[in-house]
Amino acid sequence: MTMMKKIGLLGSTGSIGRNVLRVAETHPERFCLAYLTANTRVDELIAQALKFRPQTAVIADEGGYASLCAGLAGTGIRCEAGAAALADIARDGEADVVLNAIVGAAGMLPTLAAVEAGRDVALSNKESLVMAGELINHICRTSGARIFPVDSEHSAIWQCLAGEQDRDVEKIILTGSGGPFLRRDLSTFDAITPAEALRHPNWSMGAKITVDSATMFNKGLELIEAFHLFHLDPSRMEILIHPESIVHSMVQFRDGSVKAQLGVPDMKVPIQYALTYPEHLLSDWPRLDLAAAGTLHFEQPDLRRFPALALARTALEKGKTYPAVFNMANERAVGRFLKGEISFPQITQAVRTALEAHEALDPLSREDLLFLCKLN
Ligand code: NAD
Ligand code: MG
């Protein structure tokens, strides 16, 4: 007999959020939804709520509140609105696990609220850990809350570490596809359009992470995320380009043995594992066919092509609030690039400038972190 797990889903209308709901409907005997939240897509939130029948639905954009109430009238589902309601529900909502699939720094306060309340978090919102990793780990140590990675690379490392001892680990190797511009002529990077950057070769994802994959800021964020999840010195974390996105990451042990986790690029697998760890549940999703894949390729990342990787290491080595600035400057620059206000290479330049100008604040202070979120 297994217990029903109640998932509190933050960001249910996004690419990850929708995949979480697919996992939940694959195993109706194992999962139900305690609450669903969205930013602006109120119609989709209403449709999801009518289907999954959570106790509460939250729309962050208060302009959507009246529509939400109208759409769910008579169902008994409670409706709430506003950014503060997200942190409130993450803290107080009756969930066994909070799955944070919000994009960007908007996910930080809900993660903090959940772990403060001692709630386990299945974390897709990597920006939370990049911004506030020290504070989140600090709170987890006293509240007993745990962070379960959803990000495919970190799920891979977590799976490779199962049954192993920390002292046996020599290094971890994060793989990344290299995105759409792995082979593009460097002299044409100024001309890269948002539409080109939004075309990822292997994964279908939200806009921000897709651009982050093109610049490889995503891998930089994941390096910092890995630091807070696995507590390894940065010198023992490597990044390797792997265009096929089949090997999701690897762990090398001190006897030279290397373990890798492989699979088709499908976020449902790491999402489900974060919800069922240490169990692997039966699912009928597509299986990996290595004979059909034929050949797997690996290469060292070129730091001239992907300067974000060097900036991520700088931010991680400087520590304190440098990673938070690394994240915020990137988030803002990606927004501006998508609006056509700056060029693709200017994303990296904006982050470099912000890191150079920054003077460290207190990484354990929520006020200091919030201050960085609001800086323009
Ligand atoms: P998305 O843009 O598709 O969805 C984002 C979700 O967050 C939506 O539900 C949206 O309503 C909500 N949201 C956006 N801004 C908000 C705000 N200000 N306040 C409250 N809610 C807000 O993004 P995604 O691709 O699903 O990515 C979500 C997170 O998961 C990101 O941190 C991303 O890096 C991470 N991630 C995504 C993938 C993937 O395959 N998509 C893989 C690994 C990690
Ligand atoms: Mg990833």
GROMACS .gro file of N, CA and C in nm, residues 11-171:
model
  483
   11GLY      N    1   0.357   2.740  -1.071
   11GLY     CA    2   0.393   2.755  -1.213
   11GLY      C    3   0.335   2.644  -1.298
   12SER      N    4   0.206   2.614  -1.278
   12SER     CA    5   0.146   2.497  -1.344
   12SER      C    6   0.124   2.517  -1.493
   13THR      N    7   0.126   2.642  -1.541
   13THR     CA    8   0.096   2.666  -1.682
   13THR      C    9   0.221   2.671  -1.769
   14GLY      N   10   0.338   2.650  -1.711
   14GLY     CA   11   0.462   2.654  -1.789
   14GLY      C   12   0.495   2.519  -1.849
   15SER      N   13   0.608   2.515  -1.917
   15SER     CA   14   0.652   2.392  -1.982
   15SER      C   15   0.672   2.281  -1.878
   16ILE      N   16   0.740   2.310  -1.767
   16ILE     CA   17   0.758   2.210  -1.661
   16ILE      C   18   0.625   2.182  -1.591
   17GLY      N   19   0.551   2.288  -1.560
   17GLY     CA   20   0.423   2.269  -1.490
   17GLY      C   21   0.332   2.173  -1.564
   18ARG      N   22   0.320   2.191  -1.694
   18ARG     CA   23   0.234   2.101  -1.774
   18ARG      C   24   0.286   1.957  -1.769
   19ASN      N   25   0.417   1.942  -1.771
   19ASN     CA   26   0.473   1.807  -1.763
   19ASN      C   27   0.449   1.744  -1.625
   20VAL      N   28   0.447   1.826  -1.521
   20VAL     CA   29   0.416   1.773  -1.388
   20VAL      C   30   0.273   1.718  -1.389
   21LEU      N   31   0.183   1.790  -1.453
   21LEU     CA   32   0.043   1.744  -1.457
   21LEU      C   33   0.032   1.615  -1.540
   22ARG      N   34   0.115   1.602  -1.644
   22ARG     CA   35   0.115   1.475  -1.720
   22ARG      C   36   0.164   1.360  -1.633
   23VAL      N   37   0.266   1.386  -1.552
   23VAL     CA   38   0.313   1.281  -1.460
   23VAL      C   39   0.201   1.246  -1.361
   24ALA      N   40   0.134   1.348  -1.309
   24ALA     CA   41   0.029   1.324  -1.210
   24ALA      C   42  -0.084   1.242  -1.272
   25GLU      N   43  -0.120   1.272  -1.397
   25GLU     CA   44  -0.233   1.197  -1.454
   25GLU      C   45  -0.192   1.057  -1.499
   26THR      N   46  -0.061   1.033  -1.513
   26THR     CA   47  -0.015   0.897  -1.542
   26THR      C   48  -0.032   0.806  -1.420
   27HIS      N   49  -0.030   0.865  -1.301
   27HIS     CA   50  -0.036   0.786  -1.177
   27HIS      C   51  -0.142   0.842  -1.083
   28PRO      N   52  -0.267   0.838  -1.123
   28PRO     CA   53  -0.372   0.900  -1.038
   28PRO      C   54  -0.383   0.835  -0.901
   29GLU      N   55  -0.331   0.713  -0.887
   29GLU     CA   56  -0.338   0.645  -0.757
   29GLU      C   57  -0.227   0.693  -0.665
   30ARG      N   58  -0.128   0.764  -0.719
   30ARG     CA   59  -0.014   0.808  -0.639
   30ARG      C   60  -0.011   0.958  -0.611
   31PHE      N   61  -0.066   1.036  -0.708
   31PHE     CA   62  -0.051   1.182  -0.696
   31PHE      C   63  -0.184   1.254  -0.704
   32CYS      N   64  -0.198   1.360  -0.621
   32CYS     CA   65  -0.307   1.455  -0.642
   32CYS      C   66  -0.247   1.594  -0.624
   33LEU      N   67  -0.324   1.696  -0.663
   33LEU     CA   68  -0.273   1.832  -0.662
   33LEU      C   69  -0.336   1.909  -0.547
   34ALA      N   70  -0.251   1.965  -0.461
   34ALA     CA   71  -0.302   2.045  -0.349
   34ALA      C   72  -0.337   2.185  -0.397
   35TYR      N   73  -0.254   2.241  -0.484
   35TYR     CA   74  -0.283   2.373  -0.542
   35TYR      C   75  -0.208   2.389  -0.672
   36LEU      N   76  -0.259   2.485  -0.752
   36LEU     CA   77  -0.198   2.519  -0.880
   36LEU      C   78  -0.181   2.670  -0.882
   37THR      N   79  -0.070   2.718  -0.941
   37THR     CA   80  -0.052   2.863  -0.952
   37THR      C   81  -0.003   2.900  -1.091
   38ALA      N   82  -0.042   3.019  -1.137
   38ALA     CA   83   0.005   3.071  -1.265
   38ALA      C   84   0.032   3.220  -1.252
   39ASN      N   85   0.098   3.274  -1.350
   39ASN     CA   86   0.129   3.417  -1.347
   39ASN      C   87   0.015   3.496  -1.411
   40THR      N   88  -0.005   3.477  -1.544
   40THR     CA   89  -0.108   3.554  -1.616
   40THR      C   90  -0.209   3.466  -1.690
   41ARG      N   91  -0.175   3.342  -1.722
   41ARG     CA   92  -0.263   3.260  -1.808
   41ARG      C   93  -0.381   3.203  -1.729
   42VAL      N   94  -0.480   3.291  -1.708
   42VAL     CA   95  -0.590   3.252  -1.619
   42VAL      C   96  -0.679   3.145  -1.681
   43ASP      N   97  -0.699   3.149  -1.813
   43ASP     CA   98  -0.788   3.049  -1.875
   43ASP      C   99  -0.730   2.910  -1.863
   44GLU      N  100  -0.599   2.900  -1.884
   44GLU     CA  101  -0.536   2.768  -1.871
   44GLU      C  102  -0.540   2.720  -1.725
   45LEU      N  103  -0.519   2.814  -1.633
   45LEU     CA  104  -0.523   2.778  -1.490
   45LEU      C  105  -0.662   2.726  -1.453
   46ILE      N  106  -0.767   2.791  -1.504
   46ILE     CA  107  -0.904   2.747  -1.475
   46ILE      C  108  -0.925   2.606  -1.530
   47ALA      N  109  -0.882   2.583  -1.655
   47ALA     CA  110  -0.901   2.451  -1.717
   47ALA      C  111  -0.827   2.344  -1.636
   48GLN      N  112  -0.706   2.375  -1.594
   48GLN     CA  113  -0.628   2.278  -1.513
   48GLN      C  114  -0.698   2.250  -1.380
   49ALA      N  115  -0.749   2.356  -1.319
   49ALA     CA  116  -0.813   2.340  -1.188
   49ALA      C  117  -0.941   2.256  -1.201
   50LEU      N  118  -1.017   2.279  -1.310
   50LEU     CA  119  -1.140   2.200  -1.329
   50LEU      C  120  -1.106   2.053  -1.348
   51LYS      N  121  -0.991   2.026  -1.411
   51LYS     CA  122  -0.953   1.888  -1.435
   51LYS      C  123  -0.891   1.822  -1.312
   52PHE      N  124  -0.801   1.894  -1.242
   52PHE     CA  125  -0.725   1.830  -1.134
   52PHE      C  126  -0.781   1.856  -0.994
   53ARG      N  127  -0.879   1.947  -0.984
   53ARG     CA  128  -0.952   1.970  -0.860
   53ARG      C  129  -0.863   1.994  -0.738
   54PRO      N  130  -0.773   2.093  -0.746
   54PRO     CA  131  -0.692   2.127  -0.627
   54PRO      C  132  -0.780   2.197  -0.524
   55GLN      N  133  -0.727   2.214  -0.402
   55GLN     CA  134  -0.802   2.292  -0.301
   55GLN      C  135  -0.801   2.440  -0.335
   56THR      N  136  -0.688   2.485  -0.395
   56THR     CA  137  -0.670   2.628  -0.417
   56THR      C  138  -0.606   2.653  -0.554
   57ALA      N  139  -0.645   2.763  -0.618
   57ALA     CA  140  -0.578   2.809  -0.740
   57ALA      C  141  -0.536   2.953  -0.717
   58VAL      N  142  -0.412   2.984  -0.753
   58VAL     CA  143  -0.359   3.118  -0.729
   58VAL      C  144  -0.313   3.179  -0.861
   59ILE      N  145  -0.357   3.302  -0.887
   59ILE     CA  146  -0.308   3.375  -1.004
   59ILE      C  147  -0.222   3.491  -0.952
   60ALA      N  148  -0.094   3.492  -0.992
   60ALA     CA  149  -0.003   3.594  -0.938
   60ALA      C  150  -0.044   3.734  -0.985
   61ASP      N  151  -0.087   3.744  -1.109
   61ASP     CA  152  -0.132   3.872  -1.164
   61ASP      C  153  -0.273   3.903  -1.111
   62GLU      N  154  -0.283   4.008  -1.028
   62GLU     CA  155  -0.411   4.034  -0.962
   62GLU      C  156  -0.521   4.070  -1.060
   63GLY      N  157  -0.481   4.116  -1.179
   63GLY     CA  158  -0.581   4.148  -1.283
   63GLY      C  159  -0.661   4.026  -1.326
   64GLY      N  160  -0.610   3.907  -1.297
   64GLY     CA  161  -0.679   3.785  -1.339
   64GLY      C  162  -0.772   3.728  -1.233
   65TYR      N  163  -0.779   3.796  -1.118
   65TYR     CA  164  -0.851   3.739  -1.004
   65TYR      C  165  -1.001   3.721  -1.031
   66ALA      N  166  -1.064   3.824  -1.089
   66ALA     CA  167  -1.209   3.817  -1.112
   66ALA      C  168  -1.242   3.702  -1.208
   67SER      N  169  -1.163   3.689  -1.314
   67SER     CA  170  -1.186   3.580  -1.410
   67SER      C  171  -1.168   3.445  -1.342
   68LEU      N  172  -1.066   3.435  -1.257
   68LEU     CA  173  -1.040   3.307  -1.190
   68LEU      C  174  -1.160   3.268  -1.102
   69CYS      N  175  -1.209   3.365  -1.024
   69CYS     CA  176  -1.323   3.338  -0.936
   69CYS      C  177  -1.445   3.298  -1.019
   70ALA      N  178  -1.467   3.371  -1.129
   70ALA     CA  179  -1.584   3.340  -1.213
   70ALA      C  180  -1.570   3.200  -1.272
   71GLY      N  181  -1.449   3.169  -1.321
   71GLY     CA  182  -1.428   3.039  -1.386
   71GLY      C  183  -1.441   2.922  -1.291
   72LEU      N  184  -1.415   2.945  -1.163
   72LEU     CA  185  -1.417   2.833  -1.067
   72LEU      C  186  -1.536   2.843  -0.971
   73ALA      N  187  -1.630   2.933  -1.001
   73ALA     CA  188  -1.747   2.950  -0.914
   73ALA      C  189  -1.823   2.819  -0.900
   74GLY      N  190  -1.862   2.788  -0.779
   74GLY     CA  191  -1.944   2.669  -0.756
   74GLY      C  192  -1.865   2.539  -0.743
   75THR      N  193  -1.731   2.545  -0.761
   75THR     CA  194  -1.651   2.422  -0.755
   75THR      C  195  -1.599   2.394  -0.614
   76GLY      N  196  -1.601   2.497  -0.528
   76GLY     CA  197  -1.542   2.481  -0.396
   76GLY      C  198  -1.392   2.502  -0.394
   77ILE      N  199  -1.333   2.529  -0.511
   77ILE     CA  200  -1.188   2.556  -0.517
   77ILE      C  201  -1.165   2.702  -0.475
   78ARG      N  202  -1.077   2.720  -0.376
   78ARG     CA  203  -1.049   2.856  -0.328
   78ARG      C  204  -0.963   2.931  -0.429
   79CYS      N  205  -0.992   3.058  -0.449
   79CYS     CA  206  -0.914   3.139  -0.546
   79CYS      C  207  -0.837   3.247  -0.471
   80GLU      N  208  -0.712   3.265  -0.510
   80GLU     CA  209  -0.632   3.371  -0.450
   80GLU      C  210  -0.550   3.440  -0.557
   81ALA      N  211  -0.499   3.561  -0.525
   81ALA     CA  212  -0.423   3.637  -0.622
   81ALA      C  213  -0.311   3.715  -0.556
   82GLY      N  214  -0.208   3.745  -0.636
   82GLY     CA  215  -0.099   3.831  -0.591
   82GLY      C  216   0.029   3.752  -0.563
   83ALA      N  217   0.142   3.822  -0.577
   83ALA     CA  218   0.271   3.757  -0.557
   83ALA      C  219   0.285   3.704  -0.415
   84ALA      N  220   0.233   3.778  -0.317
   84ALA     CA  221   0.246   3.735  -0.177
   84ALA      C  222   0.171   3.604  -0.153
   85ALA      N  223   0.063   3.583  -0.228
   85ALA     CA  224  -0.016   3.460  -0.211
   85ALA      C  225   0.064   3.336  -0.251
   86LEU      N  226   0.163   3.354  -0.339
   86LEU     CA  227   0.246   3.239  -0.380
   86LEU      C  228   0.331   3.189  -0.262
   87ALA      N  229   0.395   3.284  -0.193
   87ALA     CA  230   0.477   3.244  -0.078
   87ALA      C  231   0.387   3.189   0.033
   88ASP      N  232   0.269   3.252   0.051
   88ASP     CA  233   0.177   3.204   0.155
   88ASP      C  234   0.137   3.060   0.131
   89ILE      N  235   0.102   3.028   0.007
   89ILE     CA  236   0.054   2.893  -0.018
   89ILE      C  237   0.170   2.792  -0.012
   90ALA      N  238   0.290   2.837  -0.052
   90ALA     CA  239   0.406   2.748  -0.044
   90ALA      C  240   0.434   2.713   0.102
   91ARG      N  241   0.407   2.809   0.192
   91ARG     CA  242   0.432   2.788   0.335
   91ARG      C  243   0.317   2.708   0.398
   92ASP      N  244   0.192   2.750   0.369
   92ASP     CA  245   0.077   2.700   0.445
   92ASP      C  246  -0.007   2.596   0.372
   93GLY      N  247   0.006   2.589   0.241
   93GLY     CA  248  -0.078   2.495   0.164
   93GLY      C  249  -0.052   2.353   0.210
   94GLU      N  250  -0.156   2.271   0.202
   94GLU     CA  251  -0.142   2.133   0.253
   94GLU      C  252  -0.081   2.043   0.147
   95ALA      N  253   0.051   2.059   0.126
   95ALA     CA  254   0.119   1.978   0.026
   95ALA      C  255   0.225   1.893   0.093
   96ASP      N  256   0.243   1.770   0.044
   96ASP     CA  257   0.352   1.685   0.093
   96ASP      C  258   0.483   1.726   0.030
   97VAL      N  259   0.474   1.781  -0.091
   97VAL     CA  260   0.593   1.830  -0.159
   97VAL      C  261   0.552   1.951  -0.244
   98VAL      N  262   0.638   2.054  -0.243
   98VAL     CA  263   0.613   2.173  -0.324
   98VAL      C  264   0.696   2.161  -0.450
   99LEU      N  265   0.633   2.155  -0.567
   99LEU     CA  266   0.711   2.151  -0.690
   99LEU      C  267   0.716   2.292  -0.747
  100ASN      N  268   0.834   2.353  -0.739
  100ASN     CA  269   0.848   2.492  -0.784
  100ASN      C  270   0.893   2.496  -0.929
  101ALA      N  271   0.797   2.525  -1.018
  101ALA     CA  272   0.825   2.534  -1.163
  101ALA      C  273   0.804   2.675  -1.215
  102ILE      N  274   0.817   2.774  -1.124
  102ILE     CA  275   0.814   2.915  -1.165
  102ILE      C  276   0.945   2.945  -1.237
  103VAL      N  277   0.944   3.037  -1.333
  103VAL     CA  278   1.069   3.075  -1.397
  103VAL      C  279   1.125   3.201  -1.330
  104GLY      N  280   1.255   3.202  -1.308
  104GLY     CA  281   1.324   3.323  -1.264
  104GLY      C  282   1.317   3.350  -1.115
  105ALA      N  283   1.366   3.470  -1.078
  105ALA     CA  284   1.380   3.507  -0.937
  105ALA      C  285   1.246   3.516  -0.866
  106ALA      N  286   1.135   3.522  -0.940
  106ALA     CA  287   1.002   3.522  -0.877
  106ALA      C  288   0.979   3.393  -0.798
  107GLY      N  289   1.060   3.291  -0.825
  107GLY     CA  290   1.045   3.164  -0.753
  107GLY      C  291   1.117   3.161  -0.619
  108MET      N  292   1.200   3.264  -0.590
  108MET     CA  293   1.285   3.257  -0.471
  108MET      C  294   1.206   3.261  -0.340
  109LEU      N  295   1.115   3.359  -0.326
  109LEU     CA  296   1.042   3.369  -0.199
  109LEU      C  297   0.955   3.246  -0.173
  110PRO      N  298   0.885   3.192  -0.275
  110PRO     CA  299   0.810   3.068  -0.249
  110PRO      C  300   0.900   2.951  -0.204
  111THR      N  301   1.020   2.938  -0.262
  111THR     CA  302   1.110   2.831  -0.217
  111THR      C  303   1.149   2.853  -0.071
  112LEU      N  304   1.184   2.978  -0.038
  112LEU     CA  305   1.223   3.008   0.100
  112LEU      C  306   1.107   2.980   0.196
  113ALA      N  307   0.987   3.019   0.156
  113ALA     CA  308   0.870   2.999   0.243
  113ALA      C  309   0.846   2.851   0.267
  114ALA      N  310   0.861   2.770   0.161
  114ALA     CA  311   0.836   2.627   0.174
  114ALA      C  312   0.938   2.562   0.268
  115VAL      N  313   1.066   2.592   0.247
  115VAL     CA  314   1.166   2.525   0.331
  115VAL      C  315   1.161   2.574   0.476
  116GLU      N  316   1.123   2.701   0.493
  116GLU     CA  317   1.107   2.751   0.631
  116GLU      C  318   0.998   2.674   0.705
  117ALA      N  319   0.895   2.636   0.631
  117ALA     CA  320   0.785   2.559   0.693
  117ALA      C  321   0.820   2.411   0.702
  118GLY      N  322   0.944   2.376   0.664
  118GLY     CA  323   0.988   2.236   0.674
  118GLY      C  324   0.934   2.150   0.562
  119ARG      N  325   0.888   2.213   0.453
  119ARG     CA  326   0.832   2.135   0.342
  119ARG      C  327   0.939   2.099   0.241
  120ASP      N  328   0.936   1.974   0.196
  120ASP     CA  329   1.027   1.932   0.090
  120ASP      C  330   0.992   2.005  -0.039
  121VAL      N  331   1.096   2.041  -0.116
  121VAL     CA  332   1.075   2.110  -0.242
  121VAL      C  333   1.137   2.031  -0.356
  122ALA      N  334   1.056   1.994  -0.454
  122ALA     CA  335   1.107   1.942  -0.581
  122ALA      C  336   1.134   2.065  -0.665
  123LEU      N  337   1.262   2.092  -0.688
  123LEU     CA  338   1.300   2.224  -0.740
  123LEU      C  339   1.336   2.221  -0.888
  124SER      N  340   1.250   2.287  -0.967
  124SER     CA  341   1.285   2.310  -1.107
  124SER      C  342   1.339   2.452  -1.122
  125ASN      N  343   1.289   2.541  -1.036
  125ASN     CA  344   1.329   2.682  -1.039
  125ASN      C  345   1.474   2.697  -0.990
  126LYS      N  346   1.570   2.671  -1.080
  126LYS     CA  347   1.711   2.674  -1.041
  126LYS      C  348   1.754   2.811  -0.993
  127GLU      N  349   1.683   2.916  -1.042
  127GLU     CA  350   1.719   3.053  -1.003
  127GLU      C  351   1.711   3.071  -0.851
  128SER      N  352   1.619   3.001  -0.784
  128SER     CA  353   1.611   3.006  -0.637
  128SER      C  354   1.744   2.970  -0.573
  129LEU      N  355   1.801   2.858  -0.617
  129LEU     CA  356   1.925   2.811  -0.554
  129LEU      C  357   2.042   2.900  -0.593
  130VAL      N  358   2.041   2.950  -0.715
  130VAL     CA  359   2.151   3.037  -0.758
  130VAL      C  360   2.149   3.166  -0.677
  131MET      N  361   2.029   3.221  -0.659
  131MET     CA  362   2.015   3.347  -0.585
  131MET      C  363   2.043   3.326  -0.435
  132ALA      N  364   1.985   3.221  -0.380
  132ALA     CA  365   1.975   3.210  -0.233
  132ALA      C  366   2.019   3.074  -0.182
  133GLY      N  367   2.113   3.009  -0.252
  133GLY     CA  368   2.153   2.874  -0.214
  133GLY      C  369   2.202   2.863  -0.071
  134GLU      N  370   2.283   2.960  -0.029
  134GLU     CA  371   2.336   2.953   0.108
  134GLU      C  372   2.224   2.962   0.210
  135LEU      N  373   2.132   3.057   0.185
  135LEU     CA  374   2.022   3.078   0.279
  135LEU      C  375   1.929   2.956   0.280
  136ILE      N  376   1.899   2.903   0.163
  136ILE     CA  377   1.809   2.786   0.155
  136ILE      C  378   1.871   2.668   0.229
  137ASN      N  379   1.999   2.641   0.207
  137ASN     CA  380   2.065   2.529   0.277
  137ASN      C  381   2.069   2.553   0.428
  138HIS      N  382   2.092   2.677   0.464
  138HIS     CA  383   2.095   2.714   0.606
  138HIS      C  384   1.959   2.685   0.671
  139ILE      N  385   1.852   2.725   0.604
  139ILE     CA  386   1.717   2.703   0.658
  139ILE      C  387   1.686   2.552   0.662
  140CYS      N  388   1.723   2.481   0.557
  140CYS     CA  389   1.694   2.337   0.551
  140CYS      C  390   1.759   2.263   0.667
  141ARG      N  391   1.878   2.305   0.705
  141ARG     CA  392   1.948   2.236   0.815
  141ARG      C  393   1.868   2.245   0.945
  142THR      N  394   1.798   2.356   0.966
  142THR     CA  395   1.721   2.365   1.091
  142THR      C  396   1.577   2.314   1.075
  143SER      N  397   1.517   2.336   0.958
  143SER     CA  398   1.375   2.297   0.944
  143SER      C  399   1.358   2.151   0.904
  144GLY      N  400   1.466   2.088   0.853
  144GLY     CA  401   1.454   1.949   0.809
  144GLY      C  402   1.400   1.934   0.669
  145ALA      N  403   1.369   2.045   0.601
  145ALA     CA  404   1.320   2.037   0.463
  145ALA      C  405   1.431   1.986   0.371
  146ARG      N  406   1.390   1.919   0.263
  146ARG     CA  407   1.487   1.871   0.165
  146ARG      C  408   1.460   1.930   0.028
  147ILE      N  409   1.566   1.943  -0.052
  147ILE     CA  410   1.552   1.989  -0.190
  147ILE      C  411   1.577   1.870  -0.281
  148PHE      N  412   1.481   1.839  -0.368
  148PHE     CA  413   1.496   1.732  -0.466
  148PHE      C  414   1.510   1.794  -0.604
  149PRO      N  415   1.622   1.769  -0.672
  149PRO     CA  416   1.640   1.835  -0.802
  149PRO      C  417   1.547   1.781  -0.910
  150VAL      N  418   1.494   1.873  -0.990
  150VAL     CA  419   1.414   1.837  -1.108
  150VAL      C  420   1.498   1.855  -1.235
  151ASP      N  421   1.586   1.952  -1.233
  151ASP     CA  422   1.672   1.979  -1.349
  151ASP      C  423   1.738   1.847  -1.391
  152SER      N  424   1.736   1.818  -1.522
  152SER     CA  425   1.775   1.683  -1.567
  152SER      C  426   1.920   1.648  -1.532
  153GLU      N  427   2.010   1.747  -1.539
  153GLU     CA  428   2.152   1.720  -1.508
  153GLU      C  429   2.169   1.682  -1.361
  154HIS      N  430   2.099   1.756  -1.276
  154HIS     CA  431   2.114   1.735  -1.132
  154HIS      C  432   2.041   1.609  -1.089
  155SER      N  433   1.933   1.578  -1.158
  155SER     CA  434   1.866   1.450  -1.134
  155SER      C  435   1.960   1.336  -1.173
  156ALA      N  436   2.032   1.354  -1.283
  156ALA     CA  437   2.127   1.251  -1.328
  156ALA      C  438   2.235   1.229  -1.224
  157ILE      N  439   2.291   1.338  -1.171
  157ILE     CA  440   2.398   1.327  -1.072
  157ILE      C  441   2.345   1.262  -0.945
  158TRP      N  442   2.228   1.303  -0.905
  158TRP     CA  443   2.161   1.248  -0.786
  158TRP      C  444   2.144   1.097  -0.803
  159GLN      N  445   2.102   1.055  -0.920
  159GLN     CA  446   2.083   0.912  -0.945
  159GLN      C  447   2.217   0.838  -0.946
  160CYS      N  448   2.321   0.903  -1.003
  160CYS     CA  449   2.454   0.840  -1.005
  160CYS      C  450   2.512   0.829  -0.863
  161LEU      N  451   2.471   0.919  -0.774
  161LEU     CA  452   2.526   0.919  -0.638
  161LEU      C  453   2.453   0.822  -0.545
  162ALA      N  454   2.341   0.767  -0.592
  162ALA     CA  455   2.263   0.676  -0.506
  162ALA      C  456   2.351   0.560  -0.462
  163GLY      N  457   2.357   0.536  -0.333
  163GLY     CA  458   2.435   0.425  -0.279
  163GLY      C  459   2.584   0.451  -0.269
  164GLU      N  460   2.629   0.571  -0.305
  164GLU     CA  461   2.772   0.602  -0.303
  164GLU      C  462   2.806   0.686  -0.180
  165GLN      N  463   2.935   0.692  -0.147
  165GLN     CA  464   2.981   0.773  -0.034
  165GLN      C  465   3.045   0.901  -0.086
  166ASP      N  466   3.018   1.013  -0.017
  166ASP     CA  467   3.070   1.144  -0.060
  166ASP      C  468   3.221   1.140  -0.086
  167ARG      N  469   3.294   1.072   0.004
  167ARG     CA  470   3.440   1.080  -0.005
  167ARG      C  471   3.493   1.007  -0.128
  168ASP      N  472   3.412   0.924  -0.191
  168ASP     CA  473   3.457   0.851  -0.310
  168ASP      C  474   3.442   0.931  -0.439
  169VAL      N  475   3.374   1.045  -0.430
  169VAL     CA  476   3.346   1.123  -0.552
  169VAL      C  477   3.467   1.210  -0.587
  170GLU      N  478   3.517   1.194  -0.709
  170GLU     CA  479   3.630   1.277  -0.754
  170GLU      C  480   3.578   1.404  -0.821
  171LYS      N  481   3.483   1.389  -0.912
  171LYS     CA  482   3.425   1.508  -0.974
  171LYS      C  483   3.291   1.475  -1.038
   0.00000   0.00000   0.00000
